mmCIF file of C-alpha atoms in Angstrom:
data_model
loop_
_atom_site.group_PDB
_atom_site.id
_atom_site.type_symbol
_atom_site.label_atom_id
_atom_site.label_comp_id
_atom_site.label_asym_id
_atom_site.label_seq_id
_atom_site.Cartn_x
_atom_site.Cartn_y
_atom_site.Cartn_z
ATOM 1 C CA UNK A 1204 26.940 -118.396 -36.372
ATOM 2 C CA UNK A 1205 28.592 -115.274 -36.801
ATOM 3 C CA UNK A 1206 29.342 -113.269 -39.313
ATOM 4 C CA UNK A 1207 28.752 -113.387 -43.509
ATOM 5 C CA UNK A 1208 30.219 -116.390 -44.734
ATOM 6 C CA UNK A 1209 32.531 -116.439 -47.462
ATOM 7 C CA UNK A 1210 32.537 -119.550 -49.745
ATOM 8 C CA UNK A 1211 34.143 -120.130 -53.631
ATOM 9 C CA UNK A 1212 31.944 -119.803 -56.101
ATOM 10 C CA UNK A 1213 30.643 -123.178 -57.386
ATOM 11 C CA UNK A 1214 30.168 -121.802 -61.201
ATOM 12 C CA UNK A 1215 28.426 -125.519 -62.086
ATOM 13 C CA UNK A 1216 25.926 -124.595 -59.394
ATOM 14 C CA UNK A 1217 25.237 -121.212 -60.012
ATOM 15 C CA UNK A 1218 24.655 -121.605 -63.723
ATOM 16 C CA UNK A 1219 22.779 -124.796 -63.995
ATOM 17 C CA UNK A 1220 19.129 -124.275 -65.018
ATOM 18 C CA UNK A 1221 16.709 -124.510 -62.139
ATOM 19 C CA UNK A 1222 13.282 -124.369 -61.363
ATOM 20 C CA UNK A 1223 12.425 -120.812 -59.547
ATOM 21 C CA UNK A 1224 12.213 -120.435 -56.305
ATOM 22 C CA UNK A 1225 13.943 -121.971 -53.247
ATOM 23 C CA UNK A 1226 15.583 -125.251 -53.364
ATOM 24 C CA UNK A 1227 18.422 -127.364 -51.770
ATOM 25 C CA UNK A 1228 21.956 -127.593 -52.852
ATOM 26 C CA UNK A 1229 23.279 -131.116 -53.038
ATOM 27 C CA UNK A 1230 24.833 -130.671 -50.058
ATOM 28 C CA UNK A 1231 22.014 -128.847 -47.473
ATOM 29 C CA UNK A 1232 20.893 -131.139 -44.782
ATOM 30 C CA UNK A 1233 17.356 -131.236 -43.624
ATOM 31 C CA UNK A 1234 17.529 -128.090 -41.276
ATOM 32 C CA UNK A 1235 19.095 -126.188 -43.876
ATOM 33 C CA UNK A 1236 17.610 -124.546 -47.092
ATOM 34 C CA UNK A 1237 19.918 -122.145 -49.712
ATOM 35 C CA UNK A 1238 18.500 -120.600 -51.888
ATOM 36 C CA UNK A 1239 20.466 -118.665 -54.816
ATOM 37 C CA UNK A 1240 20.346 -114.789 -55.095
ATOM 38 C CA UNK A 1241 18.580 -114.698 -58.708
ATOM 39 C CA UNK A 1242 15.783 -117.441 -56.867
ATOM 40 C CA UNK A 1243 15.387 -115.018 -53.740
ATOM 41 C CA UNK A 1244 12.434 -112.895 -55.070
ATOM 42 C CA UNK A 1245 9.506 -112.414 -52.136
ATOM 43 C CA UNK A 1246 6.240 -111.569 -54.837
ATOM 44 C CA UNK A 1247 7.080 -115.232 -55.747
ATOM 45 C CA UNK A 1248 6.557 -116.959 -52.107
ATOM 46 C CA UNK A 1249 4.336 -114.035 -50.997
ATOM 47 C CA UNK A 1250 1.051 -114.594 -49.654
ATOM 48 C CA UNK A 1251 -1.623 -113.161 -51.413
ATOM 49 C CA UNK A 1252 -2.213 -109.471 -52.062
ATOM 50 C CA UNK A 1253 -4.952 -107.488 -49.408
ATOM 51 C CA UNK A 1254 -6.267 -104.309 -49.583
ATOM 52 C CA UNK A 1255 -6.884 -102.627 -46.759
ATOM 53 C CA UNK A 1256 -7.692 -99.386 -44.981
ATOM 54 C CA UNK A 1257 -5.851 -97.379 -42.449
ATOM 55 C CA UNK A 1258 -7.584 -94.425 -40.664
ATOM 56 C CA UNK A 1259 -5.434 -91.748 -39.100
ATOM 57 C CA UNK A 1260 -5.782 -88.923 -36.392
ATOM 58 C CA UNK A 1261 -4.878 -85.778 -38.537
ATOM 59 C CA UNK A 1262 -5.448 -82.188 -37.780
ATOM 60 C CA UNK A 1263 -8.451 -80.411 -38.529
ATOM 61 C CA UNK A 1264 -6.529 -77.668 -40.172
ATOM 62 C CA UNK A 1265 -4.594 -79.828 -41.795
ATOM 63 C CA UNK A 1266 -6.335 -79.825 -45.450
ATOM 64 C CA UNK A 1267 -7.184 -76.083 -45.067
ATOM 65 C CA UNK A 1268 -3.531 -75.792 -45.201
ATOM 66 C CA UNK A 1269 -3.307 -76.885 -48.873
ATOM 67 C CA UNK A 1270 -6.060 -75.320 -50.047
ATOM 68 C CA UNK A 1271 -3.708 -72.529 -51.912
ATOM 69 C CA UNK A 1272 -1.134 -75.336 -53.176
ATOM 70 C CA UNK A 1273 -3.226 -77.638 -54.434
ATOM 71 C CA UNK A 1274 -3.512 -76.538 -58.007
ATOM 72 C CA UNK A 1275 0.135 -76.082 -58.143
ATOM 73 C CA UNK A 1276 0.082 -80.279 -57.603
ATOM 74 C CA UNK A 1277 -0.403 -82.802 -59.862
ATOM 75 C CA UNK A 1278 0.451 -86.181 -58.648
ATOM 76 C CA UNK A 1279 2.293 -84.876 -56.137
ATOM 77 C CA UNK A 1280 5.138 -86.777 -53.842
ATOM 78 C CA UNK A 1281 5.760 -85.486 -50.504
ATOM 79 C CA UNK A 1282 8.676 -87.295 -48.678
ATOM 80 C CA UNK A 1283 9.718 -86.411 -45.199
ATOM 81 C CA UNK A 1284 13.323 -87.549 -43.491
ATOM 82 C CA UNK A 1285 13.124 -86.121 -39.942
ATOM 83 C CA UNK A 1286 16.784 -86.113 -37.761
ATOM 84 C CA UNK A 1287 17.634 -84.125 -34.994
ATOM 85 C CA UNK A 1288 21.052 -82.947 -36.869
ATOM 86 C CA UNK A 1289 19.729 -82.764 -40.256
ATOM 87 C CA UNK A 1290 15.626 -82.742 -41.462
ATOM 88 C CA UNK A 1291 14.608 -82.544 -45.008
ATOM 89 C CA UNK A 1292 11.048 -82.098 -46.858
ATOM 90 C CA UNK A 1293 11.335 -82.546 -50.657
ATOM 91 C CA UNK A 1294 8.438 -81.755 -52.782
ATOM 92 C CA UNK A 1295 8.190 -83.716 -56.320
ATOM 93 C CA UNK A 1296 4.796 -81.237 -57.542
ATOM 94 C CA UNK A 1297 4.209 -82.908 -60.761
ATOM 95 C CA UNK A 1298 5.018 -86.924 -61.826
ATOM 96 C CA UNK A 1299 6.045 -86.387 -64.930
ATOM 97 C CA UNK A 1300 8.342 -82.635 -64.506
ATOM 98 C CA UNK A 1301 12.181 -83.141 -63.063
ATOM 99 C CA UNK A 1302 11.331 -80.343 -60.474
ATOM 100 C CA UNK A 1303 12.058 -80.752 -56.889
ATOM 101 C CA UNK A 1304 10.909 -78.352 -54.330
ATOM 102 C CA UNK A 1305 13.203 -78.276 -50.677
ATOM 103 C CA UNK A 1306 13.068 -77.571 -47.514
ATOM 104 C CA UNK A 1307 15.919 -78.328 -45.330
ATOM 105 C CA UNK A 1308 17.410 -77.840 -41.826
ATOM 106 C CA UNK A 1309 20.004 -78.127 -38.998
ATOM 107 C CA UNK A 1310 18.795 -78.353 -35.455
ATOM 108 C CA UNK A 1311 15.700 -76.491 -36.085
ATOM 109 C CA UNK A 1312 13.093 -76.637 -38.820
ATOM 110 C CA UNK A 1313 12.189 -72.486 -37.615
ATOM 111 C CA UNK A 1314 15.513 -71.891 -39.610
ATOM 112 C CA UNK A 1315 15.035 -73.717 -42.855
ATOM 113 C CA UNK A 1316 15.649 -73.289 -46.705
ATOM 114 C CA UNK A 1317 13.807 -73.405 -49.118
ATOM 115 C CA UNK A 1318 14.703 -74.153 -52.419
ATOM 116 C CA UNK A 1319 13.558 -75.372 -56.247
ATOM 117 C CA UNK A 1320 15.373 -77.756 -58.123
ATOM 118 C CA UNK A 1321 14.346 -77.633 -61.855
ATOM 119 C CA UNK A 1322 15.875 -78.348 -65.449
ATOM 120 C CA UNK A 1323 13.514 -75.416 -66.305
ATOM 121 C CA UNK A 1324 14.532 -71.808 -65.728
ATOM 122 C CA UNK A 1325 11.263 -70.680 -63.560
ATOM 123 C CA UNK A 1326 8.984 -73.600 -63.314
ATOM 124 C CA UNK A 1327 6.919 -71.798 -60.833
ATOM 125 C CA UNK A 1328 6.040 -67.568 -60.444
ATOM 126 C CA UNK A 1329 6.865 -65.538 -57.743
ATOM 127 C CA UNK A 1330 3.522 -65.514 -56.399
ATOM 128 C CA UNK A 1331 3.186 -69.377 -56.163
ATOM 129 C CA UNK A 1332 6.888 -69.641 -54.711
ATOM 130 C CA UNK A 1333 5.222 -67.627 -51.825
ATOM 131 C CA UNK A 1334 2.457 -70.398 -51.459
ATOM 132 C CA UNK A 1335 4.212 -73.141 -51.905
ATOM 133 C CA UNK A 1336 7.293 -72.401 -49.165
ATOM 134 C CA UNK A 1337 4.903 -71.037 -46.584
ATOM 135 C CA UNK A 1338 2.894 -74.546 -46.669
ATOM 136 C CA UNK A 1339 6.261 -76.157 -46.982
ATOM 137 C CA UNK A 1340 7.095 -74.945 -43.404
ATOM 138 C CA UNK A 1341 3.839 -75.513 -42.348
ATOM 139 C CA UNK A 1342 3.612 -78.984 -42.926
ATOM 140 C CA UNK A 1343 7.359 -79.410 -41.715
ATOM 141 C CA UNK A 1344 6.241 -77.779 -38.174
ATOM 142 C CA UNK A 1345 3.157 -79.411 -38.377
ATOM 143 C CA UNK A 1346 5.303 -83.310 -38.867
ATOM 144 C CA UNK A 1347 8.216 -82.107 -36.608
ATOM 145 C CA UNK A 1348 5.767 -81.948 -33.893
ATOM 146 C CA UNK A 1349 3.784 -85.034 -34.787
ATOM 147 C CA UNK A 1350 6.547 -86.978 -34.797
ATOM 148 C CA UNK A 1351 6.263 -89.675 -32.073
ATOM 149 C CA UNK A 1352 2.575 -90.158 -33.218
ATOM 150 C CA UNK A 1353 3.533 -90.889 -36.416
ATOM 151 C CA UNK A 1354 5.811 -93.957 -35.337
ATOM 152 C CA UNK A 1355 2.546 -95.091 -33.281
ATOM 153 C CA UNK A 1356 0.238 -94.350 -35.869
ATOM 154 C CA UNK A 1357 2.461 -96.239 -38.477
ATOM 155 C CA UNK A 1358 3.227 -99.361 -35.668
ATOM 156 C CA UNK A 1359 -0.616 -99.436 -34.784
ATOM 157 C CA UNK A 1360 -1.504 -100.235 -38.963
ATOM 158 C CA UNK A 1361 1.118 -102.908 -38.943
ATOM 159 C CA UNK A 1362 0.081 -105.002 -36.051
ATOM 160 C CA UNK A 1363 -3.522 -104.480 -36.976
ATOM 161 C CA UNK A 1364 -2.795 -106.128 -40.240
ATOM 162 C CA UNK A 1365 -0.639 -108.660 -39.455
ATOM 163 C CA UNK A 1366 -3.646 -109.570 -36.799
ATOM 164 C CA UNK A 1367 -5.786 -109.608 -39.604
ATOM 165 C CA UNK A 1368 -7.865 -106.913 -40.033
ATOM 166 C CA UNK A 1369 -8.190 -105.379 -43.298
ATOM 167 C CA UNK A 1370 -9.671 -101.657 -41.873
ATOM 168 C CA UNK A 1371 -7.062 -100.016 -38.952
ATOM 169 C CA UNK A 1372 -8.642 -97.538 -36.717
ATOM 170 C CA UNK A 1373 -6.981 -95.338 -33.890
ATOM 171 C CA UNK A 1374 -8.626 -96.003 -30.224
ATOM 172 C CA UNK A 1375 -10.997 -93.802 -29.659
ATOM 173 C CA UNK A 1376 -13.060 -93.607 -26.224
ATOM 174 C CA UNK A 1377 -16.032 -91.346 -28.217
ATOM 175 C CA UNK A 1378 -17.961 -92.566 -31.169
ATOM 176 C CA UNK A 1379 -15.471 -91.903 -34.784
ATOM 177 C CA UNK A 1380 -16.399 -88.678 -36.479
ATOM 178 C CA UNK A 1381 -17.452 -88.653 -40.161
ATOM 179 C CA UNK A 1382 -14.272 -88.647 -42.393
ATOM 180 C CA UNK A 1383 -13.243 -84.879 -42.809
ATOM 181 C CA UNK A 1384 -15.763 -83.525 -40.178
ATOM 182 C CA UNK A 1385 -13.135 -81.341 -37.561
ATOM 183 C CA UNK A 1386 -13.690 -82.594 -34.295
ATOM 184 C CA UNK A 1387 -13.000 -79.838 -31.342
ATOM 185 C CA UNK A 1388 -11.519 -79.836 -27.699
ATOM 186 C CA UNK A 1389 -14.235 -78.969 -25.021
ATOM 187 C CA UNK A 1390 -11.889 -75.319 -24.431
ATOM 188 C CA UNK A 1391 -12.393 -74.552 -28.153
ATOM 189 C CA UNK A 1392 -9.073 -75.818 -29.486
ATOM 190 C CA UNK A 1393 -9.192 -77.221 -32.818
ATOM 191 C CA UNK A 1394 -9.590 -80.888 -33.162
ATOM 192 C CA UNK A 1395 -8.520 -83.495 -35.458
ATOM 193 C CA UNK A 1396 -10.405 -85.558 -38.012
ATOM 194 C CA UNK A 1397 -9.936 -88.425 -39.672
ATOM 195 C CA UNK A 1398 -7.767 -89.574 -42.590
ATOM 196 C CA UNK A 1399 -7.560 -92.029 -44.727
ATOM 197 C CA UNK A 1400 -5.634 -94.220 -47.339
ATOM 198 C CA UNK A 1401 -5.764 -97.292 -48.986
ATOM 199 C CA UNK A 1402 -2.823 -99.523 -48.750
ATOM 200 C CA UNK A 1403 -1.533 -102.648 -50.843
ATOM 201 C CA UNK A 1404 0.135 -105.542 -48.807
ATOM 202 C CA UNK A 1405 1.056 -108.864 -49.276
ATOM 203 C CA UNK A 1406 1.282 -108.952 -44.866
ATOM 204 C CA UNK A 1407 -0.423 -112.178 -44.349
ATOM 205 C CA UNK A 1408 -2.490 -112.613 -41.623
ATOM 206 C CA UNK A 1409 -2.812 -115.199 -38.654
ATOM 207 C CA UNK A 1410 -1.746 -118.806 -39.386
ATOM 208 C CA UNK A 1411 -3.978 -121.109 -36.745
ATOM 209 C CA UNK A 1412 -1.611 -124.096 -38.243
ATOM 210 C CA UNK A 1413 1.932 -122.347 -37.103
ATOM 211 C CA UNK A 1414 2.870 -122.183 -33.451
ATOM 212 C CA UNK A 1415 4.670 -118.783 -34.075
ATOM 213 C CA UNK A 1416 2.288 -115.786 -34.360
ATOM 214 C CA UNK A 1417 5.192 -113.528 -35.862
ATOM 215 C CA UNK A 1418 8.441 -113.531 -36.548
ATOM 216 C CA UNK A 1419 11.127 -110.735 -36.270
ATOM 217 C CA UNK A 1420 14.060 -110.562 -37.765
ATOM 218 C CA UNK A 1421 17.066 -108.981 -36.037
ATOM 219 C CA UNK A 1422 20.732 -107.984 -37.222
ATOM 220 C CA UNK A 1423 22.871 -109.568 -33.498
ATOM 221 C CA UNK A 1424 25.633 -107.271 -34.862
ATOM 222 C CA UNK A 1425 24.534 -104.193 -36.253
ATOM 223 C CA UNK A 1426 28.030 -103.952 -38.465
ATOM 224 C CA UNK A 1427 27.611 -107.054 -39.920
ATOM 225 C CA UNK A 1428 24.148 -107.199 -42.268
ATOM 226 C CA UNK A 1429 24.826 -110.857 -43.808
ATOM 227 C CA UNK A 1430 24.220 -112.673 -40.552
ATOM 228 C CA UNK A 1431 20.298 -112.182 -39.432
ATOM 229 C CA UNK A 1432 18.301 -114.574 -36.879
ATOM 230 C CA UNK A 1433 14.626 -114.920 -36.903
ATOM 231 C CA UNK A 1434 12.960 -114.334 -33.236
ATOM 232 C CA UNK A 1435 9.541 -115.761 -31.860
ATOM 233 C CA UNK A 1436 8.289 -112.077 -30.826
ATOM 234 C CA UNK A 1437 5.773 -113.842 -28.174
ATOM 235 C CA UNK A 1438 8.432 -116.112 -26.671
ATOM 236 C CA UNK A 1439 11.761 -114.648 -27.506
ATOM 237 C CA UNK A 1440 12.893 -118.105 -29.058
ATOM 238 C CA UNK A 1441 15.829 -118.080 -31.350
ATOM 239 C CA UNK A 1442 14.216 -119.984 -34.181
ATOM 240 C CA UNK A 1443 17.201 -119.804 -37.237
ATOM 241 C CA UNK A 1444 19.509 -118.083 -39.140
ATOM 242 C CA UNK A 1445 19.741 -116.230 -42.414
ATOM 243 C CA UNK A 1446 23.325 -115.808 -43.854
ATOM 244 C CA UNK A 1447 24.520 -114.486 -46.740
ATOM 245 C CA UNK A 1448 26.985 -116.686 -48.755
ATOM 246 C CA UNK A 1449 29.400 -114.613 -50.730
ATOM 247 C CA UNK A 1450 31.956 -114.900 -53.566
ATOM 248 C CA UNK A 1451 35.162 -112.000 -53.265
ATOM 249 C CA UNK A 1452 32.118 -109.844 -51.610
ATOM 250 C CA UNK A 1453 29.611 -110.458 -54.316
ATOM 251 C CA UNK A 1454 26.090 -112.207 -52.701
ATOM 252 C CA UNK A 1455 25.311 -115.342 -54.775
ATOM 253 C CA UNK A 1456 23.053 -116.982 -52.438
ATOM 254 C CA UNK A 1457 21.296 -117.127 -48.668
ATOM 255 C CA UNK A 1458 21.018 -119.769 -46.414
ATOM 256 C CA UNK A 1459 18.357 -120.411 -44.007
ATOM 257 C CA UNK A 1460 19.428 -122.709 -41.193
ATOM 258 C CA UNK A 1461 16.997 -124.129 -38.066
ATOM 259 C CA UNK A 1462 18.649 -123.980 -34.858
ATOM 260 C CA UNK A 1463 19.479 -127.173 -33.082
ATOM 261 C CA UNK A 1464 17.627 -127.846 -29.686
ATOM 262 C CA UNK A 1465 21.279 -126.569 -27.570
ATOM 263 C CA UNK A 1466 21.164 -122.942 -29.664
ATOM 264 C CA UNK A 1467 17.494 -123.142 -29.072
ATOM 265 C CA UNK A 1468 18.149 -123.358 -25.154
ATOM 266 C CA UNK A 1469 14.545 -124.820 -24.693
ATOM 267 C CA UNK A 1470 13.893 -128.925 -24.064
ATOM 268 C CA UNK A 1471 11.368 -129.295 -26.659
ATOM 269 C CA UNK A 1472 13.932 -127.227 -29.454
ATOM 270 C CA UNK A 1473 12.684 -126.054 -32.706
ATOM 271 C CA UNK A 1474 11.035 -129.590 -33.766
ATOM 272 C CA UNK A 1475 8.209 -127.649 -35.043
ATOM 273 C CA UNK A 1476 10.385 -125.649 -37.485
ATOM 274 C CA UNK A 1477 11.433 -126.121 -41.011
ATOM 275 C CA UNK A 1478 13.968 -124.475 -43.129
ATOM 276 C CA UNK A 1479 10.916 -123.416 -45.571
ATOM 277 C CA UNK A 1480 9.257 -121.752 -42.420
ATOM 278 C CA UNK A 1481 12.040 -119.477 -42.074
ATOM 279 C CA UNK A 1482 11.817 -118.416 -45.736
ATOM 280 C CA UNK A 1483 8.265 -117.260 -45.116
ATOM 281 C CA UNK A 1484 8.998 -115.722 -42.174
ATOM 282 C CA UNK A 1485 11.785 -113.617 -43.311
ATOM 283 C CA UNK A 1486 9.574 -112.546 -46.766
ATOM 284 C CA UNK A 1487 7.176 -111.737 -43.952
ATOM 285 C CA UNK A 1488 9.462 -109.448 -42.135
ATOM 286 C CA UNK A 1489 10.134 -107.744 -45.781
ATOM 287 C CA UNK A 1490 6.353 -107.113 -46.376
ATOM 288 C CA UNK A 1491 5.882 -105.809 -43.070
ATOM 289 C CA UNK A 1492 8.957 -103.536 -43.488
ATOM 290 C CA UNK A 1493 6.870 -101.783 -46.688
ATOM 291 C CA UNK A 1494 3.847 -101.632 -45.002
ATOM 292 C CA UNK A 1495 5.058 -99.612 -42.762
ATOM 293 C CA UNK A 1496 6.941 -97.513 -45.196
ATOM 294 C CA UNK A 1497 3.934 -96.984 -47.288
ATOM 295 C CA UNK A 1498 1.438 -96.393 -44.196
ATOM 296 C CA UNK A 1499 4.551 -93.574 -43.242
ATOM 297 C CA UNK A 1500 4.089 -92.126 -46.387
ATOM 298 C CA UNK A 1501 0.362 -92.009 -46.419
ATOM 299 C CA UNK A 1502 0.159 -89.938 -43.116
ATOM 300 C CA UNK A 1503 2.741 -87.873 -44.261
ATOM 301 C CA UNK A 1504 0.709 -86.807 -46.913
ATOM 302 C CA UNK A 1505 -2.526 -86.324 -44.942
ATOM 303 C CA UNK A 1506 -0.825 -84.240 -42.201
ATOM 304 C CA UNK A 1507 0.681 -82.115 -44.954
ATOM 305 C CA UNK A 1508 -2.926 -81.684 -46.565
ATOM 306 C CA UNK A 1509 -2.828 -84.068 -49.666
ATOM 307 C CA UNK A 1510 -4.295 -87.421 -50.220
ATOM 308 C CA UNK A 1511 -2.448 -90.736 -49.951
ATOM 309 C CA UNK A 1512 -0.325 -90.465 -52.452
ATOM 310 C CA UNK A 1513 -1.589 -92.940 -55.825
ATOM 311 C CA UNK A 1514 1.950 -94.895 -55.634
ATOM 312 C CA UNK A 1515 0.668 -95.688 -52.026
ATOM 313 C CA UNK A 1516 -2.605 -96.333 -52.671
ATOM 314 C CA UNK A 1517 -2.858 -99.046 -54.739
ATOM 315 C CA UNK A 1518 -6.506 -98.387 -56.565
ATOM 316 C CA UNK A 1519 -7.630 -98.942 -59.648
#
């Protein structure tokens, strides 16, 4: 399969009342499952919600470094984009004020500029513009140069999860320090201690009935978004389709379709598969997707000095 596929609209279809979530069209064989676009919602099929914890490596001088800022915060938001041509670091202080606070850059982050974005003539005095951009460019040094061990960090959470753990914990080869106890280098050089944030997830955990232990889901041509296949990560087995069906380039549904045992190019095929499987396994994908977005988040907070943002962490 290749491609998005473009079919008329069947208005008789698309407007009779259903019962949510997927089902057949008259027409779907066995190995395939459509489901309309209004019927594609994943908290409906998600598994159930977890809570768990996810313990990062941050720099002991990390929190030090908001000590000054911090009462200038209220529910702050802290959202990093890192790019070798362009970086940005935008600030949202307060979650209920239309004030931005940003830090931006070409090349290198030595050379960016800083700047408030406010409705309000001077939300902020002269004396706290000083504190605020001088932490600003801290913390973007500070993620600039963590940025590889972020990606690791943020990977490490997701597979721990998906494995089944509720608590995720960097390797260590010494015992784990108390949370927010600085931990130093033998030469003197300051340590790191440990963060950490409480993340929501629907990421389900092991299923001892399925012989797939997870599922990817990969674009085969990057310029074309409505055709996705679903991957055995273990084996590299094709396992199905997801295609996006289409009316004059507006998505009305998305079909799920089990590759035969020829596409599968292995003699036992995908017997063991069913068009529902790939539903969960693509609302997997999803969930996994955010967890990783809101574990990002979380460290970027902690390496800039803040907690885990509340939007990430999911108590109460």
């Amino acid at each position: 399969m290749a491609g998005s596929v473009l079919v008329p609209a069947d208005p008789a279809a698309r407007d009779a009342p259903d019962a949510p979530g997927p089902r057949p069209l008259a027409d779907d064989p066995p190995t395939v499952l459509t489901v309309r676009r209004e019927h594609d919602v994943v908290p409906e099929r998600a598994t159930p919600w977890r809570e768990v914890v996810a313990e990062f490596d941050v720099p002991a001088d990390a929190r030090a470094s908001a000590d000054l800022v911090r009462p200038l915060l209220d529910d702050p938001e802290l959202h990093w984009t890192p790019g070798l041509r362009r970086g940005v670091l935008a600030l949202l202080p307060c979650s209920t004020a239309m004030v931005r606070v940003v830090l931006s850059w070409e090349w290198s982050v030595e050379a960016a500029d800083f700047s408030v974005h406010s409705p309000e003539p001077e939300p902020f005095s002269s004396d706290d513009l000083v504190v605020l951009e001088g932490w600003l460019r801290a913390a973007a040094r500070r993620l600039a140069s963590e940025g590889d061990a972020i990606e690791v960090a943020v990977t490490r959470v997701v597979d721990d999860v998906v494995s089944g753990l509720d608590r995720s914990a960097p390797p260590r080869s010494t015992p784990t320090p108390a949370d927010d106890d600085a931990v130093s280098d033998p030469d003197g050089a300051p340590g790191h201690t440990t963060g950490t944030a409480v993340l929501g997830t629907r990421v389900a955990g092991p299923d001892t009935e399925s012989g797939h232990g997870r599922v990817d889901v990969r674009l085969p041509d990057p310029g074309d978004p409505g055709h996705e296949v679903l991957v055995d990560v273990s084996t590299g087995r094709l396992l199905g389709h997801r295609t996006t069906l289409a009316d004059e380039g507006d998505p009305w549904a998305f079909r799920y379709v089990v590759v035969d045992e020829v596409e599968a190019a292995r003699a036992e095929g995908p017997a063991d598969v069913v068009p529902t499987d790939l539903v969960h396994w693509h609302d997997q994908h999803i969930q996994r997707q955010m967890l990783a977005d809101d574990a990002r988040q979380a460290l970027v907070h902690l390496l800039a000095g803040l907690d885990a943002p509340a939007s990430v962490g999911y108590r109460g």
